[in-house]
Amino acid sequence: MNQLIVNTRRSKGTINKNIYGQFAEHLGRCVYEGVFVREEDGIPHVNGMRKDVMSALKHIRVPLVRWPGGCFADTYHWKDGIGPKAQRSTIVNTNWGGVTEDNSFGTHEFMEFAGQLGCDAYISGNVGSGTVQELSDWIEYCNMGGVSPMANLRRSNGHEEPWHVRYWGIGNEAWGCGGNMSAEYYADEAKKFSTYMRNYDPSHPIYKIASGSNGADYHWTKTVCERAGHMIDAITFHNYTVTYEWEKKGRATQFNTEEYYRLLHRTFSMEEMVENHSRIIRQYQKPGHRIDLIVDEWGTWFDVEEGTNPGFLYQQNTVRDAVLAGINLNIFNNHCDTVVMTNIAQMVNVLQAMILTEGEKMVLTPTYHVYDLFQGHMDARQVESYVATDILNEEEELQVPRLTVSASEKDGKLLVTVVNLSEGEEAEIAVQLSGVKGSSVTGRCVTGGMGDYNTFDAPQTVGITEVKATLYPDGYSFTAKLPKNSVSAFEVAEA
Ligand code: AHR
């Protein structure tokens, strides 16, 4: 029996709903086909946004979407994507497959998409190949309510009211595809861009997000915070999980037990990075000025599916991805005192996607179902949780804890999410509640064979199933049996 403790008397604060944020780049079939369709595609839509995908995304209450990239952001000139569609520039998407980008999905379409979803918009500005004036104009275009050149331009394109976009990225991966800059050079650029990123309405201040490090590059975080920390609200880092190394990413669906554990072992680097980056940013926080931590790209990155365009980063998504998502989301919940937003890469048809599409067909991935199970953590009060677990496997590179956990409470309900990483064994758990008493408990989980996945012909192979949970008569503990390689969510109604 594995012992878990959930203690509602200690909390690190609120789990920002934006931890459950998404990322949609002009890459492969994420935006075009994945979200946005044309009349001639014959797919049901509302103002271009496909109905099936939107309805699935609404179900998991996506709080925020980052757009237009990624690497694409630092080649994107937003004025190419406004005005009558026939007059928009056609460009080449040089980062992703060299395909034609007709700019039919631009600022207005993105804001329509966010409006239909009811989520916040996070726009990544172009620092690498753009100008300070361009980004300054974009903010004015989106956020200026009165009379000004950009506000007037927006009105002439059919949108009277400002959108009040709050989240603005100062470039993306400035150390790589965003300009190959040093941390020192980028810090100066960030200050320059930030100077001209204006607030147009005091009741809707913007939030400036500095491009962060490549994984564990702590020099980057330290340098940017030291030099530009007073002019930013948050700094990011990106951390993808591959099976072996960047040159040997592994396959999404064809893997053995060793590779299952190897990938999961590697994803725990997220915890170390979150803790180390957090420690650094705390040194540069001043009274009245926080610097938050954002992980605006993360997830699995495998070799593309055979026969697909290598530049489109299309991969399948198995129960192993679901387990990995659960591990990372538990890590983020447990560090909600510094991590305020994360954006899994990417929302549809790219990398660790929520949804895959093929023409008019759509399928939900195991990762989608994990986001469904974890919904209740959004804007809930994180509470302390602990699991007394053992470590699986002898070989260091394969070692992982058997179980991970996070917990939160909101509106008289406690949500406890537990991941069972064991590929071979079920796990019996006894969860002791401290500071709270339950009146009932229900359990749901995502599980299956480690390599199971959903296809367009068999879309229900992996879904959400019930897990039996038994509350003790005194209301202070419950037990359950977790299936092997599973992600479970227990909802306890507080007495
Ligand atoms: O998500 C795919 C790419 O990964 C993004 O465009 C880039 O920022 C990162 O390297």
Short mmCIF file of C-alpha atoms and ligand atoms in Angstrom, two decimals:
data_model
loop_
_atom_site.label_atom_id
_atom_site.label_comp_id
_atom_site.label_asym_id
_atom_site.label_seq_id
_atom_site.Cartn_x
_atom_site.Cartn_y
_atom_site.Cartn_z
CA MET A 1 0.00 0.00 0.00
CA ASN A 2 1.39 3.44 -0.95
CA GLN A 3 0.68 6.17 1.58
CA LEU A 4 -0.29 9.65 0.41
CA ILE A 5 -0.97 12.68 2.59
CA VAL A 6 -3.00 15.69 1.52
CA ASN A 7 -2.76 18.55 3.97
CA THR A 8 -5.07 21.50 3.34
CA ARG A 9 -3.48 23.51 6.15
CA ARG A 10 -0.48 24.34 3.98
CA SER A 11 -0.58 25.95 0.55
CA LYS A 12 1.78 27.66 -1.85
CA GLY A 13 -1.09 29.77 -3.18
CA THR A 14 -3.40 29.68 -6.16
CA ILE A 15 -2.71 27.48 -9.17
CA ASN A 16 -2.85 30.02 -11.98
CA LYS A 17 -5.26 28.72 -14.60
CA ASN A 18 -2.73 29.69 -17.27
CA ILE A 19 -0.61 26.71 -16.22
CA TYR A 20 -3.09 24.88 -18.45
CA GLY A 21 -2.31 27.18 -21.42
CA GLN A 22 -1.83 26.07 -25.00
CA PHE A 23 0.43 27.01 -27.90
CA ALA A 24 -0.60 27.37 -31.56
CA GLU A 25 2.08 28.16 -34.10
CA HIS A 26 1.95 28.63 -37.85
CA LEU A 27 3.58 25.24 -38.17
CA GLY A 28 2.36 22.27 -40.18
CA ARG A 29 -1.36 21.74 -39.72
CA CYS A 30 -1.76 23.40 -36.34
CA VAL A 31 -3.44 26.65 -37.34
CA TYR A 32 -4.43 25.88 -40.93
CA GLU A 33 -6.71 22.80 -40.97
CA GLY A 34 -6.23 22.18 -37.24
CA VAL A 35 -8.16 25.25 -36.18
CA PHE A 36 -8.87 27.43 -39.19
CA VAL A 37 -10.56 26.17 -42.33
CA ARG A 38 -11.62 27.68 -45.60
CA GLU A 39 -15.08 27.48 -47.12
CA GLU A 40 -13.85 25.13 -49.85
CA ASP A 41 -12.62 22.61 -47.22
CA GLY A 42 -16.27 21.75 -46.53
CA ILE A 43 -15.66 21.46 -42.76
CA PRO A 44 -18.33 22.98 -40.49
CA HIS A 45 -17.02 26.21 -38.96
CA VAL A 46 -17.96 29.50 -37.39
CA ASN A 47 -16.09 32.40 -38.98
CA GLY A 48 -13.39 29.96 -40.10
CA MET A 49 -12.91 28.17 -36.72
CA ARG A 50 -13.77 24.50 -37.08
CA LYS A 51 -16.69 23.57 -34.87
CA ASP A 52 -15.51 20.12 -33.77
CA VAL A 53 -12.09 21.33 -32.60
CA MET A 54 -13.51 24.42 -30.90
CA SER A 55 -16.08 22.39 -29.03
CA ALA A 56 -13.39 19.96 -27.78
CA LEU A 57 -11.15 22.84 -26.68
CA LYS A 58 -14.06 24.55 -24.91
CA HIS A 59 -14.70 21.35 -22.98
CA ILE A 60 -11.24 21.49 -21.37
CA ARG A 61 -11.67 25.23 -20.73
CA VAL A 62 -8.44 26.34 -22.42
CA PRO A 63 -7.51 29.48 -20.46
CA LEU A 64 -4.95 31.03 -22.83
CA VAL A 65 -3.28 30.44 -26.20
CA ARG A 66 0.18 31.58 -27.29
CA TRP A 67 0.50 32.62 -30.97
CA PRO A 68 1.91 32.96 -33.72
CA GLY A 69 5.09 31.07 -32.69
CA GLY A 70 7.63 29.74 -31.79
CA CYS A 71 10.31 30.30 -34.37
CA PHE A 72 7.63 31.57 -36.76
CA ALA A 73 7.05 34.59 -34.50
CA ASP A 74 10.49 36.02 -35.21
CA THR A 75 9.83 35.94 -38.96
CA TYR A 76 6.27 37.22 -38.70
CA HIS A 77 5.36 40.74 -39.74
CA TRP A 78 1.89 41.28 -38.39
CA LYS A 79 0.86 43.87 -40.95
CA ASP A 80 1.06 41.09 -43.58
CA GLY A 81 -1.90 39.48 -41.82
CA ILE A 82 -4.47 42.29 -41.64
CA GLY A 83 -6.84 43.88 -44.15
CA PRO A 84 -8.69 42.30 -47.09
CA LYS A 85 -7.49 38.73 -47.52
CA ALA A 86 -6.88 39.05 -51.25
CA GLN A 87 -4.41 41.83 -50.57
CA ARG A 88 -2.44 40.10 -47.83
CA SER A 89 1.16 39.17 -48.59
CA THR A 90 1.99 35.60 -49.40
CA ILE A 91 5.22 34.59 -47.73
CA VAL A 92 7.33 31.47 -47.24
CA ASN A 93 7.33 29.78 -43.85
CA THR A 94 11.08 29.34 -43.79
CA ASN A 95 11.21 27.59 -40.43
CA TRP A 96 8.58 24.98 -41.05
CA GLY A 97 8.71 23.08 -44.32
CA GLY A 98 9.17 26.08 -46.62
CA VAL A 99 5.44 26.11 -47.30
CA THR A 100 3.42 29.04 -48.56
CA GLU A 101 1.83 31.17 -45.86
CA ASP A 102 -0.96 33.27 -47.28
CA ASN A 103 -1.55 35.17 -44.05
CA SER A 104 -5.28 34.43 -44.12
CA PHE A 105 -5.06 33.77 -40.37
CA GLY A 106 -3.81 37.02 -38.86
CA THR A 107 -4.47 39.18 -35.82
CA HIS A 108 -8.23 39.52 -36.36
CA GLU A 109 -8.63 35.79 -36.92
CA PHE A 110 -6.56 34.96 -33.84
CA MET A 111 -8.63 37.30 -31.72
CA GLU A 112 -11.82 35.81 -33.18
CA PHE A 113 -10.48 32.37 -32.24
CA ALA A 114 -9.62 33.47 -28.68
CA GLY A 115 -13.01 35.20 -28.40
CA GLN A 116 -14.90 32.07 -29.44
CA LEU A 117 -12.90 30.00 -26.95
CA GLY A 118 -13.32 32.62 -24.24
CA CYS A 119 -9.60 32.48 -23.48
CA ASP A 120 -6.80 34.99 -23.08
CA ALA A 121 -4.42 35.79 -25.92
CA TYR A 122 -0.65 35.68 -25.57
CA ILE A 123 1.06 37.23 -28.59
CA SER A 124 4.77 36.63 -29.23
CA GLY A 125 6.38 39.68 -30.78
CA ASN A 126 9.06 39.63 -33.44
CA VAL A 127 12.40 40.71 -31.99
CA GLY A 128 14.69 38.63 -34.23
CA SER A 129 13.79 40.13 -37.61
CA GLY A 130 11.26 42.78 -36.60
CA THR A 131 11.61 46.31 -35.35
CA VAL A 132 10.78 48.03 -32.11
CA GLN A 133 8.30 50.18 -34.03
CA GLU A 134 6.56 47.09 -35.43
CA LEU A 135 5.93 45.58 -32.01
CA SER A 136 4.97 48.93 -30.54
CA ASP A 137 2.47 49.41 -33.41
CA TRP A 138 1.02 45.92 -32.91
CA ILE A 139 0.25 46.66 -29.26
CA GLU A 140 -1.29 50.00 -30.23
CA TYR A 141 -3.35 48.25 -32.93
CA CYS A 142 -4.71 45.72 -30.43
CA ASN A 143 -5.09 47.85 -27.33
CA MET A 144 -5.66 51.52 -28.16
CA GLY A 145 -9.25 52.59 -27.58
CA GLY A 146 -9.10 56.24 -28.68
CA VAL A 147 -7.93 57.87 -31.86
CA SER A 148 -4.46 56.94 -33.10
CA PRO A 149 -2.95 55.75 -36.37
CA MET A 150 -3.02 52.07 -35.37
CA ALA A 151 -6.43 52.23 -33.65
CA ASN A 152 -7.82 53.86 -36.77
CA LEU A 153 -6.24 51.17 -38.93
CA ARG A 154 -7.91 48.48 -36.78
CA ARG A 155 -11.25 50.22 -37.15
CA SER A 156 -10.81 50.46 -40.90
CA ASN A 157 -10.33 46.68 -40.82
CA GLY A 158 -13.65 46.23 -39.08
CA HIS A 159 -12.89 46.08 -35.37
CA GLU A 160 -14.09 49.10 -33.44
CA GLU A 161 -13.18 48.14 -29.88
CA PRO A 162 -9.67 47.33 -28.63
CA TRP A 163 -9.03 43.72 -27.64
CA HIS A 164 -6.94 44.60 -24.58
CA VAL A 165 -4.37 41.87 -25.19
CA ARG A 166 -2.52 41.46 -21.89
CA TYR A 167 0.28 38.98 -22.58
CA TRP A 168 3.10 40.02 -24.95
CA GLY A 169 6.26 38.04 -25.61
CA ILE A 170 9.50 39.92 -26.31
CA GLY A 171 10.69 37.47 -28.98
CA ASN A 172 11.06 33.69 -28.84
CA GLU A 173 14.16 31.59 -28.29
CA ALA A 174 16.38 34.63 -28.78
CA TRP A 175 19.35 32.30 -28.17
CA GLY A 176 18.41 30.31 -31.31
CA CYS A 177 15.86 30.78 -34.08
CA GLY A 178 14.94 34.16 -32.58
CA GLY A 179 18.25 35.79 -33.48
CA ASN A 180 21.12 33.69 -32.09
CA MET A 181 21.81 36.32 -29.45
CA SER A 182 23.90 36.12 -26.32
CA ALA A 183 22.08 36.62 -23.03
CA GLU A 184 23.82 39.96 -22.58
CA TYR A 185 22.82 41.22 -26.02
CA TYR A 186 19.25 39.99 -25.59
CA ALA A 187 18.90 41.70 -22.22
CA ASP A 188 19.66 45.02 -23.91
CA GLU A 189 17.23 44.25 -26.73
CA ALA A 190 14.55 43.29 -24.23
CA LYS A 191 14.96 46.62 -22.45
CA LYS A 192 14.78 48.54 -25.72
CA PHE A 193 11.65 46.72 -26.91
CA SER A 194 10.04 46.92 -23.48
CA THR A 195 10.51 50.69 -23.39
CA TYR A 196 8.15 51.07 -26.36
CA MET A 197 5.65 48.42 -25.33
CA ARG A 198 3.10 50.86 -23.97
CA ASN A 199 0.01 50.64 -21.85
CA TYR A 200 -2.95 52.24 -23.59
CA ASP A 201 -5.46 51.75 -20.81
CA PRO A 202 -4.49 51.83 -17.13
CA SER A 203 -7.27 49.38 -16.32
CA HIS A 204 -5.78 46.85 -18.77
CA PRO A 205 -2.01 46.89 -18.21
CA ILE A 206 0.08 44.71 -20.46
CA TYR A 207 2.31 41.92 -19.14
CA LYS A 208 5.76 41.63 -20.70
CA ILE A 209 7.34 38.21 -21.12
CA ALA A 210 11.06 37.95 -21.82
CA SER A 211 12.34 35.18 -24.04
CA GLY A 212 14.03 32.70 -21.75
CA SER A 213 16.61 30.01 -21.75
CA ASN A 214 17.10 26.77 -23.55
CA GLY A 215 16.34 24.35 -20.73
CA ALA A 216 18.97 24.50 -18.04
CA ASP A 217 20.86 27.58 -19.27
CA TYR A 218 20.85 29.39 -15.93
CA HIS A 219 23.33 32.00 -17.11
CA TRP A 220 20.62 33.22 -19.48
CA THR A 221 18.03 33.61 -16.73
CA LYS A 222 20.47 35.28 -14.37
CA THR A 223 21.75 37.73 -16.98
CA VAL A 224 18.34 38.75 -18.30
CA CYS A 225 16.89 39.14 -14.80
CA GLU A 226 19.91 41.07 -13.56
CA ARG A 227 19.97 43.49 -16.49
CA ALA A 228 16.37 43.70 -17.61
CA GLY A 229 14.37 42.28 -14.68
CA HIS A 230 12.93 45.69 -13.81
CA MET A 231 11.40 45.99 -17.28
CA ILE A 232 9.73 42.59 -17.58
CA ASP A 233 6.96 40.78 -15.72
CA ALA A 234 8.08 37.24 -16.46
CA ILE A 235 10.81 35.18 -18.04
CA THR A 236 10.32 31.86 -19.77
CA PHE A 237 12.24 28.72 -20.49
CA HIS A 238 11.59 25.88 -22.95
CA ASN A 239 12.07 22.22 -22.16
CA TYR A 240 11.10 19.41 -24.52
CA THR A 241 11.44 15.73 -23.62
CA VAL A 242 13.06 13.35 -26.11
CA THR A 243 13.81 9.66 -25.56
CA TYR A 244 17.60 9.77 -25.92
CA GLU A 245 19.03 13.04 -27.14
CA TRP A 246 18.14 15.75 -29.62
CA GLU A 247 19.61 13.81 -32.55
CA LYS A 248 17.84 10.62 -31.47
CA LYS A 249 14.37 11.60 -30.37
CA GLY A 250 12.74 8.18 -30.56
CA ARG A 251 9.37 7.13 -31.93
CA ALA A 252 5.98 8.22 -30.65
CA THR A 253 4.24 4.84 -30.83
CA GLN A 254 6.96 2.24 -31.30
CA PHE A 255 8.94 1.93 -28.10
CA ASN A 256 9.81 -0.72 -25.56
CA THR A 257 9.58 -0.69 -21.78
CA GLU A 258 13.13 0.60 -21.44
CA GLU A 259 12.31 3.55 -23.71
CA TYR A 260 9.10 4.16 -21.79
CA TYR A 261 11.05 4.64 -18.57
CA ARG A 262 13.93 6.48 -20.26
CA LEU A 263 11.56 9.16 -21.54
CA LEU A 264 9.80 9.52 -18.19
CA HIS A 265 13.12 9.68 -16.34
CA ARG A 266 14.21 12.50 -18.63
CA THR A 267 11.06 14.53 -18.14
CA PHE A 268 11.82 14.95 -14.43
CA SER A 269 14.49 17.46 -15.48
CA MET A 270 11.51 19.83 -15.55
CA GLU A 271 11.34 19.84 -11.76
CA GLU A 272 15.01 20.63 -11.38
CA MET A 273 14.78 23.41 -13.97
CA VAL A 274 11.68 24.95 -12.43
CA GLU A 275 13.38 24.98 -9.03
CA ASN A 276 16.69 26.38 -10.28
CA HIS A 277 15.15 29.07 -12.48
CA SER A 278 12.80 30.02 -9.63
CA ARG A 279 15.72 30.38 -7.24
CA ILE A 280 17.43 32.75 -9.67
CA ILE A 281 14.44 34.97 -10.43
CA ARG A 282 13.66 35.34 -6.71
CA GLN A 283 17.02 37.06 -6.27
CA TYR A 284 15.97 39.81 -8.65
CA GLN A 285 12.48 40.42 -7.35
CA LYS A 286 12.03 43.79 -5.71
CA PRO A 287 9.26 44.84 -3.34
CA GLY A 288 6.30 45.59 -5.58
CA HIS A 289 7.88 43.96 -8.60
CA ARG A 290 7.63 40.21 -9.05
CA ILE A 291 9.25 38.30 -11.86
CA ASP A 292 7.18 35.25 -12.73
CA LEU A 293 8.33 32.03 -14.36
CA ILE A 294 6.66 30.72 -17.51
CA VAL A 295 7.34 27.48 -19.38
CA ASP A 296 5.89 28.53 -22.71
CA GLU A 297 6.98 25.43 -24.63
CA TRP A 298 7.16 21.90 -23.25
CA GLY A 299 6.09 18.38 -24.10
CA THR A 300 7.33 15.33 -25.98
CA TRP A 301 9.20 15.66 -29.26
CA PHE A 302 9.54 12.47 -31.33
CA ASP A 303 10.51 11.61 -34.90
CA VAL A 304 7.69 12.64 -37.22
CA GLU A 305 5.22 9.98 -38.33
CA GLU A 306 6.41 8.14 -41.41
CA GLY A 307 5.29 9.66 -44.69
CA THR A 308 4.59 13.09 -43.20
CA ASN A 309 6.42 16.35 -43.96
CA PRO A 310 9.47 16.50 -41.61
CA GLY A 311 8.87 20.23 -41.21
CA PHE A 312 5.35 19.68 -39.88
CA LEU A 313 6.33 17.91 -36.61
CA TYR A 314 3.30 15.62 -36.70
CA GLN A 315 3.42 12.82 -34.11
CA GLN A 316 0.98 10.38 -32.52
CA ASN A 317 0.24 10.49 -28.83
CA THR A 318 0.03 7.46 -26.53
CA VAL A 319 -0.71 6.59 -22.93
CA ARG A 320 2.99 7.29 -22.33
CA ASP A 321 2.37 10.92 -23.38
CA ALA A 322 -0.56 11.06 -20.97
CA VAL A 323 1.65 9.85 -18.11
CA LEU A 324 4.31 12.42 -19.05
CA ALA A 325 1.70 15.20 -19.15
CA GLY A 326 0.44 14.16 -15.70
CA ILE A 327 3.97 14.20 -14.26
CA ASN A 328 4.65 17.69 -15.60
CA LEU A 329 1.29 19.15 -14.60
CA ASN A 330 1.79 17.82 -11.07
CA ILE A 331 5.23 19.50 -11.03
CA PHE A 332 3.76 22.82 -12.20
CA ASN A 333 0.91 22.70 -9.66
CA ASN A 334 3.40 22.05 -6.89
CA HIS A 335 5.47 25.09 -7.94
CA CYS A 336 2.58 27.47 -8.45
CA ASP A 337 4.28 30.08 -6.27
CA THR A 338 6.60 30.94 -9.18
CA VAL A 339 5.18 29.17 -12.27
CA VAL A 340 2.23 31.22 -13.50
CA MET A 341 1.82 29.90 -17.03
CA THR A 342 2.82 26.97 -19.20
CA ASN A 343 2.03 26.25 -22.83
CA ILE A 344 2.24 22.66 -23.97
CA ALA A 345 3.49 22.34 -27.55
CA GLN A 346 1.27 22.33 -29.46
CA MET A 347 -2.52 22.45 -29.46
CA VAL A 348 -3.46 20.59 -32.67
CA ASN A 349 -1.50 18.31 -35.05
CA VAL A 350 1.97 19.33 -33.83
CA LEU A 351 4.20 17.59 -31.25
CA GLN A 352 2.32 16.63 -28.04
CA ALA A 353 -1.06 17.74 -29.30
CA MET A 354 -4.46 17.71 -27.63
CA ILE A 355 -6.19 16.97 -30.90
CA LEU A 356 -5.28 15.39 -34.25
CA THR A 357 -7.19 16.05 -37.45
CA GLU A 358 -7.27 14.55 -40.90
CA GLY A 359 -9.48 16.56 -43.22
CA GLU A 360 -12.90 16.57 -41.61
CA LYS A 361 -12.00 13.88 -39.05
CA MET A 362 -10.84 14.69 -35.54
CA VAL A 363 -9.53 12.58 -32.68
CA LEU A 364 -8.76 13.46 -29.05
CA THR A 365 -5.39 12.30 -27.75
CA PRO A 366 -4.59 10.72 -24.36
CA THR A 367 -2.94 14.03 -23.42
CA TYR A 368 -6.25 15.82 -24.05
CA HIS A 369 -7.94 13.54 -21.53
CA VAL A 370 -5.32 14.39 -18.90
CA TYR A 371 -6.09 18.09 -19.37
CA ASP A 372 -9.73 17.17 -18.91
CA LEU A 373 -9.00 15.35 -15.64
CA PHE A 374 -6.87 18.21 -14.28
CA GLN A 375 -9.35 21.02 -15.11
CA GLY A 376 -10.40 21.45 -11.49
CA HIS A 377 -6.89 22.61 -10.54
CA MET A 378 -7.33 25.81 -12.53
CA ASP A 379 -7.50 28.80 -10.18
CA ALA A 380 -7.84 26.45 -7.22
CA ARG A 381 -5.88 26.74 -3.97
CA GLN A 382 -2.88 24.42 -4.13
CA VAL A 383 -2.55 22.29 -1.02
CA GLU A 384 0.40 20.33 0.25
CA SER A 385 0.53 16.72 -0.86
CA TYR A 386 3.11 14.02 -0.37
CA VAL A 387 3.52 10.44 -1.48
CA ALA A 388 5.76 7.93 0.30
CA THR A 389 6.88 6.08 -2.79
CA ASP A 390 9.73 3.87 -3.93
CA ILE A 391 11.91 4.29 -6.99
CA LEU A 392 11.40 1.99 -9.96
CA ASN A 393 14.32 0.36 -11.85
CA GLU A 394 17.97 -0.26 -11.05
CA GLU A 395 19.59 1.54 -13.97
CA GLU A 396 20.02 5.22 -13.18
CA GLU A 397 18.85 6.47 -16.58
CA LEU A 398 15.57 4.63 -16.14
CA GLN A 399 14.83 5.52 -12.54
CA VAL A 400 11.52 7.19 -11.76
CA PRO A 401 9.32 7.45 -8.68
CA ARG A 402 6.45 4.98 -8.75
CA LEU A 403 3.89 7.73 -8.07
CA THR A 404 3.60 11.53 -8.25
CA VAL A 405 0.84 13.70 -6.82
CA SER A 406 -0.56 17.22 -6.58
CA ALA A 407 -3.70 18.51 -4.92
CA SER A 408 -5.88 21.60 -4.72
CA GLU A 409 -9.17 22.74 -3.28
CA LYS A 410 -11.91 24.95 -4.63
CA ASP A 411 -15.60 25.45 -3.96
CA GLY A 412 -15.73 22.76 -1.27
CA LYS A 413 -14.03 20.15 -3.42
CA LEU A 414 -10.59 18.66 -3.13
CA LEU A 415 -8.89 17.44 -6.30
CA VAL A 416 -6.04 14.94 -5.94
CA THR A 417 -4.24 13.93 -9.14
CA VAL A 418 -1.96 10.90 -8.98
CA VAL A 419 0.25 9.42 -11.69
CA ASN A 420 1.21 5.75 -11.54
CA LEU A 421 4.37 5.47 -13.65
CA SER A 422 4.76 1.72 -13.29
CA GLU A 423 4.45 -0.03 -16.61
CA GLY A 424 3.89 -3.41 -15.00
CA GLU A 425 2.05 -2.92 -11.74
CA GLU A 426 -1.11 -1.51 -10.35
CA ALA A 427 -0.67 0.65 -7.25
CA GLU A 428 -2.85 0.53 -4.19
CA ILE A 429 -3.02 3.90 -2.48
CA ALA A 430 -4.27 5.10 0.89
CA VAL A 431 -4.78 8.85 0.93
CA GLN A 432 -4.87 10.47 4.34
CA LEU A 433 -6.66 13.81 4.50
CA SER A 434 -5.37 16.34 6.98
CA GLY A 435 -7.23 19.59 7.69
CA VAL A 436 -10.28 18.47 5.79
CA LYS A 437 -12.91 15.76 5.97
CA GLY A 438 -14.56 14.20 2.95
CA SER A 439 -18.20 13.25 2.51
CA SER A 440 -17.78 11.37 -0.77
CA VAL A 441 -15.08 10.58 -3.32
CA THR A 442 -15.08 9.79 -7.02
CA GLY A 443 -12.17 8.71 -9.20
CA ARG A 444 -11.52 8.88 -12.94
CA CYS A 445 -8.43 7.93 -14.88
CA VAL A 446 -6.65 7.72 -18.21
CA THR A 447 -4.91 4.40 -18.73
CA GLY A 448 -4.23 1.62 -21.24
CA GLY A 449 -1.25 -0.23 -22.66
CA MET A 450 1.78 2.08 -22.58
CA GLY A 451 1.73 2.40 -26.38
CA ASP A 452 -2.05 2.63 -26.87
CA TYR A 453 -3.34 5.56 -28.86
CA ASN A 454 -6.43 6.82 -30.62
CA THR A 455 -6.80 6.74 -34.38
CA PHE A 456 -9.40 8.16 -36.72
CA ASP A 457 -10.78 4.63 -37.12
CA ALA A 458 -10.60 3.78 -33.40
CA PRO A 459 -10.96 7.12 -31.60
CA GLN A 460 -12.05 5.69 -28.23
CA THR A 461 -9.12 3.33 -27.56
CA VAL A 462 -7.87 5.61 -24.80
CA GLY A 463 -10.37 7.68 -22.89
CA ILE A 464 -11.46 8.42 -19.36
CA THR A 465 -12.66 5.55 -17.19
CA GLU A 466 -13.89 5.31 -13.61
CA VAL A 467 -11.58 4.25 -10.76
CA LYS A 468 -13.23 2.90 -7.66
CA ALA A 469 -12.33 4.91 -4.57
CA THR A 470 -13.54 4.08 -1.06
CA LEU A 471 -13.90 6.72 1.62
CA TYR A 472 -13.42 5.57 5.22
CA PRO A 473 -16.46 6.13 7.43
CA ASP A 474 -14.64 8.81 9.43
CA GLY A 475 -14.13 10.83 6.19
CA TYR A 476 -10.40 11.30 6.81
CA SER A 477 -8.95 8.90 4.27
CA PHE A 478 -9.75 7.01 1.11
CA THR A 479 -8.24 4.08 -0.75
CA ALA A 480 -8.08 3.21 -4.43
CA LYS A 481 -6.27 0.92 -6.82
CA LEU A 482 -4.53 2.74 -9.69
CA PRO A 483 -4.10 0.86 -12.97
CA LYS A 484 -0.56 0.52 -14.34
CA ASN A 485 0.69 3.52 -16.33
CA SER A 486 -2.23 5.72 -15.46
CA VAL A 487 -3.17 9.27 -14.56
CA SER A 488 -5.99 9.51 -12.03
CA ALA A 489 -8.03 12.34 -10.56
CA PHE A 490 -9.93 11.95 -7.30
CA GLU A 491 -12.54 14.48 -6.38
CA VAL A 492 -13.42 14.61 -2.70
CA ALA A 493 -16.52 16.54 -1.64
CA GLU A 494 -15.61 18.27 1.61
CA ALA A 495 -17.94 17.52 4.52
O1 AHR B 1 7.35 24.03 -31.00
C1 AHR B 1 8.21 23.90 -32.09
C2 AHR B 1 9.40 24.83 -32.02
O2 AHR B 1 10.22 24.48 -30.95
C3 AHR B 1 9.12 26.29 -31.77
O3 AHR B 1 8.80 26.97 -32.93
C4 AHR B 1 10.41 26.79 -31.22
O4 AHR B 1 10.25 27.90 -30.36
C5 AHR B 1 10.99 25.58 -30.52
O5 AHR B 1 12.29 25.37 -30.83
#
